[in-house]
Structures are given as structure tokens and as C-alpha cells.
PDB file of C-alpha atoms in Angstrom:
ATOM      1  CA  UNK A   1      -0.004   0.000   0.000  1.00 58.00           C
ATOM      2  CA  UNK A   2       2.762   2.422   0.949  1.00 54.00           C
ATOM      3  CA  UNK A   3       4.753   1.564  -2.172  1.00 55.00           C
ATOM      4  CA  UNK A   4       1.718   2.378  -4.397  1.00 51.00           C
ATOM      5  CA  UNK A   5       1.339   5.707  -2.641  1.00 44.00           C
ATOM      6  CA  UNK A   6       5.017   6.522  -3.185  1.00 48.00           C
ATOM      7  CA  UNK A   7       4.846   5.591  -6.874  1.00 48.00           C
ATOM      8  CA  UNK A   8       1.727   7.704  -7.320  1.00 41.00           C
ATOM      9  CA  UNK A   9       3.327  10.611  -5.468  1.00 47.00           C
ATOM     10  CA  UNK A  10       6.418  10.462  -7.714  1.00 50.00           C
ATOM     11  CA  UNK A  11       4.519  10.051 -11.010  1.00 44.00           C
ATOM     12  CA  UNK A  12       2.112  13.010 -10.594  1.00 42.00           C
ATOM     13  CA  UNK A  13       4.754  15.777 -10.918  1.00 44.00           C
ATOM     14  CA  UNK A  14       6.236  14.113 -13.998  1.00 40.00           C
ATOM     15  CA  UNK A  15       2.801  14.146 -15.683  1.00 36.00           C
ATOM     16  CA  UNK A  16       2.415  17.866 -15.015  1.00 38.00           C
ATOM     17  CA  UNK A  17       5.908  18.617 -16.287  1.00 38.00           C
ATOM     18  CA  UNK A  18       5.258  16.753 -19.524  1.00 38.00           C
ATOM     19  CA  UNK A  19       1.935  18.528 -20.015  1.00 39.00           C
ATOM     20  CA  UNK A  20       3.498  21.986 -19.992  1.00 45.00           C
ATOM     21  CA  UNK A  21       3.874  23.636 -23.371  1.00 52.00           C
ATOM     22  CA  UNK A  22       7.437  23.690 -24.648  1.00 62.00           C
ATOM     23  CA  UNK A  23       8.076  26.505 -27.063  1.00 74.00           C
ATOM     24  CA  UNK A  24      10.739  28.826 -28.346  1.00 85.00           C
ATOM     25  CA  UNK A  25      10.891  31.638 -30.842  1.00 91.00           C
ATOM     26  CA  UNK A  26      13.375  33.488 -32.982  1.00 93.00           C
ATOM     27  CA  UNK A  27      13.540  36.879 -34.656  1.00 94.00           C
ATOM     28  CA  UNK A  28      15.080  37.257 -38.095  1.00 94.00           C
ATOM     29  CA  UNK A  29      16.127  40.581 -39.614  1.00 94.00           C
ATOM     30  CA  UNK A  30      17.521  40.660 -43.167  1.00 91.00           C
ATOM     31  CA  UNK A  31      17.889  36.851 -43.179  1.00 91.00           C
ATOM     32  CA  UNK A  32      19.969  36.873 -39.974  1.00 93.00           C
ATOM     33  CA  UNK A  33      18.739  35.529 -36.642  1.00 93.00           C
ATOM     34  CA  UNK A  34      19.120  38.508 -34.291  1.00 93.00           C
ATOM     35  CA  UNK A  35      17.289  37.228 -31.218  1.00 92.00           C
ATOM     36  CA  UNK A  36      16.337  33.780 -29.920  1.00 89.00           C
ATOM     37  CA  UNK A  37      14.406  32.544 -26.910  1.00 82.00           C
ATOM     38  CA  UNK A  38      14.499  29.309 -24.993  1.00 70.00           C
ATOM     39  CA  UNK A  39      11.807  28.422 -22.429  1.00 67.00           C
ATOM     40  CA  UNK A  40      14.222  29.117 -19.565  1.00 63.00           C
ATOM     41  CA  UNK A  41      14.997  32.731 -20.613  1.00 62.00           C
ATOM     42  CA  UNK A  42      13.653  35.751 -18.771  1.00 69.00           C
ATOM     43  CA  UNK A  43      11.647  37.678 -21.368  1.00 64.00           C
ATOM     44  CA  UNK A  44      11.600  40.911 -19.375  1.00 67.00           C
ATOM     45  CA  UNK A  45      15.293  41.397 -20.158  1.00 77.00           C
ATOM     46  CA  UNK A  46      15.111  40.626 -23.883  1.00 88.00           C
ATOM     47  CA  UNK A  47      15.560  43.801 -25.926  1.00 91.00           C
ATOM     48  CA  UNK A  48      16.226  43.968 -29.664  1.00 93.00           C
ATOM     49  CA  UNK A  49      17.980  47.211 -30.565  1.00 94.00           C
ATOM     50  CA  UNK A  50      17.914  48.024 -34.279  1.00 94.00           C
ATOM     51  CA  UNK A  51      19.456  50.905 -36.169  1.00 93.00           C
ATOM     52  CA  UNK A  52      17.735  52.825 -38.910  1.00 92.00           C
ATOM     53  CA  UNK A  53      20.377  51.611 -41.383  1.00 92.00           C
ATOM     54  CA  UNK A  54      19.352  48.004 -40.716  1.00 91.00           C
ATOM     55  CA  UNK A  55      15.768  48.799 -41.736  1.00 92.00           C
ATOM     56  CA  UNK A  56      16.503  50.937 -44.831  1.00 88.00           C
ATOM     57  CA  UNK A  57      16.669  48.021 -47.265  1.00 88.00           C
ATOM     58  CA  UNK A  58      13.923  45.872 -48.771  1.00 88.00           C
ATOM     59  CA  UNK A  59      14.465  43.060 -46.267  1.00 92.00           C
ATOM     60  CA  UNK A  60      11.981  41.332 -43.986  1.00 94.00           C
ATOM     61  CA  UNK A  61      11.492  41.403 -40.210  1.00 95.00           C
ATOM     62  CA  UNK A  62      10.168  38.004 -39.131  1.00 95.00           C
ATOM     63  CA  UNK A  63       9.138  36.395 -35.855  1.00 94.00           C
ATOM     64  CA  UNK A  64       8.800  32.587 -35.739  1.00 93.00           C
ATOM     65  CA  UNK A  65       6.937  31.100 -32.769  1.00 90.00           C
ATOM     66  CA  UNK A  66       7.759  27.396 -32.543  1.00 84.00           C
ATOM     67  CA  UNK A  67       5.855  24.918 -30.361  1.00 77.00           C
ATOM     68  CA  UNK A  68       7.889  21.743 -29.825  1.00 69.00           C
ATOM     69  CA  UNK A  69       4.894  19.467 -29.367  1.00 65.00           C
ATOM     70  CA  UNK A  70       3.748  20.140 -32.934  1.00 51.00           C
ATOM     71  CA  UNK A  71       0.538  21.868 -31.916  1.00 51.00           C
ATOM     72  CA  UNK A  72      -0.284  24.945 -29.902  1.00 47.00           C
ATOM     73  CA  UNK A  73      -1.805  23.911 -26.583  1.00 49.00           C
ATOM     74  CA  UNK A  74      -4.575  21.347 -26.439  1.00 50.00           C
ATOM     75  CA  UNK A  75      -7.203  21.393 -29.168  1.00 56.00           C
ATOM     76  CA  UNK A  76      -5.141  23.594 -31.495  1.00 78.00           C
ATOM     77  CA  UNK A  77      -5.731  26.938 -29.814  1.00 86.00           C
ATOM     78  CA  UNK A  78      -5.187  30.030 -31.952  1.00 89.00           C
ATOM     79  CA  UNK A  79      -1.908  31.892 -31.410  1.00 91.00           C
ATOM     80  CA  UNK A  80      -1.820  35.709 -31.785  1.00 93.00           C
ATOM     81  CA  UNK A  81       1.325  37.799 -32.238  1.00 95.00           C
ATOM     82  CA  UNK A  82       1.028  41.537 -31.648  1.00 95.00           C
ATOM     83  CA  UNK A  83       3.077  44.733 -31.465  1.00 95.00           C
ATOM     84  CA  UNK A  84       2.120  47.224 -28.753  1.00 96.00           C
ATOM     85  CA  UNK A  85       3.170  50.747 -27.898  1.00 94.00           C
ATOM     86  CA  UNK A  86       4.595  51.184 -24.379  1.00 91.00           C
ATOM     87  CA  UNK A  87       1.240  52.798 -23.493  1.00 84.00           C
ATOM     88  CA  UNK A  88      -0.465  49.418 -24.122  1.00 86.00           C
ATOM     89  CA  UNK A  89      -2.078  50.357 -27.448  1.00 92.00           C
ATOM     90  CA  UNK A  90      -1.964  47.712 -30.163  1.00 93.00           C
ATOM     91  CA  UNK A  91      -0.357  48.932 -33.389  1.00 95.00           C
ATOM     92  CA  UNK A  92      -0.175  45.638 -35.307  1.00 94.00           C
ATOM     93  CA  UNK A  93      -1.720  42.241 -34.671  1.00 94.00           C
ATOM     94  CA  UNK A  94      -1.707  38.931 -36.528  1.00 93.00           C
ATOM     95  CA  UNK A  95      -4.274  36.356 -35.401  1.00 91.00           C
ATOM     96  CA  UNK A  96      -4.124  32.581 -35.907  1.00 87.00           C
ATOM     97  CA  UNK A  97      -0.442  32.728 -36.678  1.00 86.00           C
ATOM     98  CA  UNK A  98       2.843  31.341 -35.511  1.00 87.00           C
ATOM     99  CA  UNK A  99       4.787  33.663 -37.810  1.00 92.00           C
ATOM    100  CA  UNK A 100       4.727  37.428 -38.214  1.00 94.00           C
ATOM    101  CA  UNK A 101       6.250  39.040 -41.294  1.00 94.00           C
ATOM    102  CA  UNK A 102       6.780  42.768 -41.763  1.00 94.00           C
ATOM    103  CA  UNK A 103       8.804  44.525 -44.405  1.00 95.00           C
ATOM    104  CA  UNK A 104      11.636  46.575 -42.937  1.00 94.00           C
ATOM    105  CA  UNK A 105      10.048  49.806 -44.183  1.00 94.00           C
ATOM    106  CA  UNK A 106       6.831  48.956 -42.299  1.00 94.00           C
ATOM    107  CA  UNK A 107       8.575  48.213 -39.005  1.00 94.00           C
ATOM    108  CA  UNK A 108      10.588  51.421 -39.459  1.00 93.00           C
ATOM    109  CA  UNK A 109       7.339  53.399 -39.864  1.00 93.00           C
ATOM    110  CA  UNK A 110       6.022  51.889 -36.641  1.00 93.00           C
ATOM    111  CA  UNK A 111       9.245  52.576 -34.749  1.00 93.00           C
ATOM    112  CA  UNK A 112       9.923  56.061 -36.192  1.00 92.00           C
ATOM    113  CA  UNK A 113       7.481  57.969 -33.997  1.00 89.00           C
ATOM    114  CA  UNK A 114       7.359  55.528 -31.073  1.00 91.00           C
ATOM    115  CA  UNK A 115      11.046  54.502 -30.731  1.00 92.00           C
ATOM    116  CA  UNK A 116       9.944  51.412 -28.785  1.00 95.00           C
ATOM    117  CA  UNK A 117       7.505  48.537 -29.383  1.00 95.00           C
ATOM    118  CA  UNK A 118       6.667  45.570 -27.173  1.00 95.00           C
ATOM    119  CA  UNK A 119       5.912  42.187 -28.771  1.00 94.00           C
ATOM    120  CA  UNK A 120       3.275  40.059 -27.024  1.00 94.00           C
ATOM    121  CA  UNK A 121       1.699  36.714 -27.762  1.00 92.00           C
ATOM    122  CA  UNK A 122      -1.368  34.912 -26.431  1.00 92.00           C
ATOM    123  CA  UNK A 123      -3.483  31.892 -27.261  1.00 90.00           C
ATOM    124  CA  UNK A 124      -7.256  31.699 -27.537  1.00 90.00           C
ATOM    125  CA  UNK A 125      -9.366  28.551 -27.682  1.00 89.00           C
ATOM    126  CA  UNK A 126     -11.205  27.684 -30.891  1.00 87.00           C
ATOM    127  CA  UNK A 127     -14.512  27.526 -29.021  1.00 87.00           C
ATOM    128  CA  UNK A 128     -15.966  31.062 -28.543  1.00 87.00           C
ATOM    129  CA  UNK A 129     -17.969  29.929 -25.498  1.00 90.00           C
ATOM    130  CA  UNK A 130     -14.826  28.731 -23.791  1.00 88.00           C
ATOM    131  CA  UNK A 131     -12.975  31.944 -24.749  1.00 86.00           C
ATOM    132  CA  UNK A 132     -15.694  33.980 -23.051  1.00 89.00           C
ATOM    133  CA  UNK A 133     -15.288  32.077 -19.786  1.00 91.00           C
ATOM    134  CA  UNK A 134     -11.507  31.837 -19.411  1.00 90.00           C
ATOM    135  CA  UNK A 135      -9.031  34.623 -18.801  1.00 90.00           C
ATOM    136  CA  UNK A 136      -6.618  35.073 -21.674  1.00 89.00           C
ATOM    137  CA  UNK A 137      -3.279  36.451 -20.564  1.00 91.00           C
ATOM    138  CA  UNK A 138      -0.710  38.138 -22.793  1.00 91.00           C
ATOM    139  CA  UNK A 139       2.873  36.941 -22.612  1.00 90.00           C
ATOM    140  CA  UNK A 140       5.638  39.458 -23.287  1.00 91.00           C
ATOM    141  CA  UNK A 141       8.131  38.109 -25.781  1.00 91.00           C
ATOM    142  CA  UNK A 142      10.591  40.997 -26.171  1.00 93.00           C
ATOM    143  CA  UNK A 143      10.989  44.744 -26.749  1.00 94.00           C
ATOM    144  CA  UNK A 144      12.135  46.405 -29.988  1.00 95.00           C
ATOM    145  CA  UNK A 145      13.985  49.725 -29.692  1.00 95.00           C
ATOM    146  CA  UNK A 146      15.122  52.031 -32.493  1.00 94.00           C
ATOM    147  CA  UNK A 147      18.639  53.360 -31.955  1.00 91.00           C
ATOM    148  CA  UNK A 148      19.864  56.612 -33.442  1.00 79.00           C
TER     149      UNK A 148
END
């Protein structure tokens, strides 16, 4: 009896650890990876500083959100990637996506007057009734700053 209890006690945490979503993401600017994230990183300290010269060409700014399990949460929840001003106003949002593409000229336009953007992500369930009941929380990915 005691051995069953011990086995049960040991196996429960391993089930919860396996059930957690394992993800990472990377940011590409002009075909170069400029920022990467692993699940253990502290996202509050991640800042991508770009210069105007880096955004003056016809390149692409790209964010790839990669879920290691092959699907986003249970039941294929919808992933949203969004750019916010520091005042918490959304300036660009892409729903149902694990990738966000912006031409360099477009990201430069967004950064020109603001100088700083914060990239957030969140997941919403496919069922609207469930989405109305649960609390959806944004997760900060990183901050983009325009350097002079």
C-alpha cells in the first residue's frame, strides 16, 4: 500500500511537467537571426535594438513562434502575435499565426514615432464559449527599440 502511494506521489509531478507547453521563438532581420528565446530565458530582459540603417533596405522582419509538441496547446488553440506601444495600445496584430512578417520599411514606420515597441503573444481557444469564460493572458516576448 505504501509503495503504491510513493509511486503515485512520484509520477504526478512528471505528468504535469510533460503537459507543460514547450516553445521557443526566434527573430530574423535581413535573413539573420538577431534574437532567440529558449523556455528558460527571462523575457523581461530581452531587448532587440535596431538601427535605422538596418531597416533601410527591402528586407523582412520576421518572428517565428515554434511549439515543440507540434501543436499549440490542447485542441489547437489560436496563437496571436502583436506589437504594442509602451502605453499598451496595439499597433499591429496577426491572429491565428505562428509567424509574423513585416517589411523593414513597415517596421521602421512603426518605430519612427514611437522609438519602442513591445511584442506580445497569447493563445485563444477555438470555441468562442470557452474563450468567453476563461481569462486570456498576454505573454511578453521581447521589446524592440530604435537606436539613433
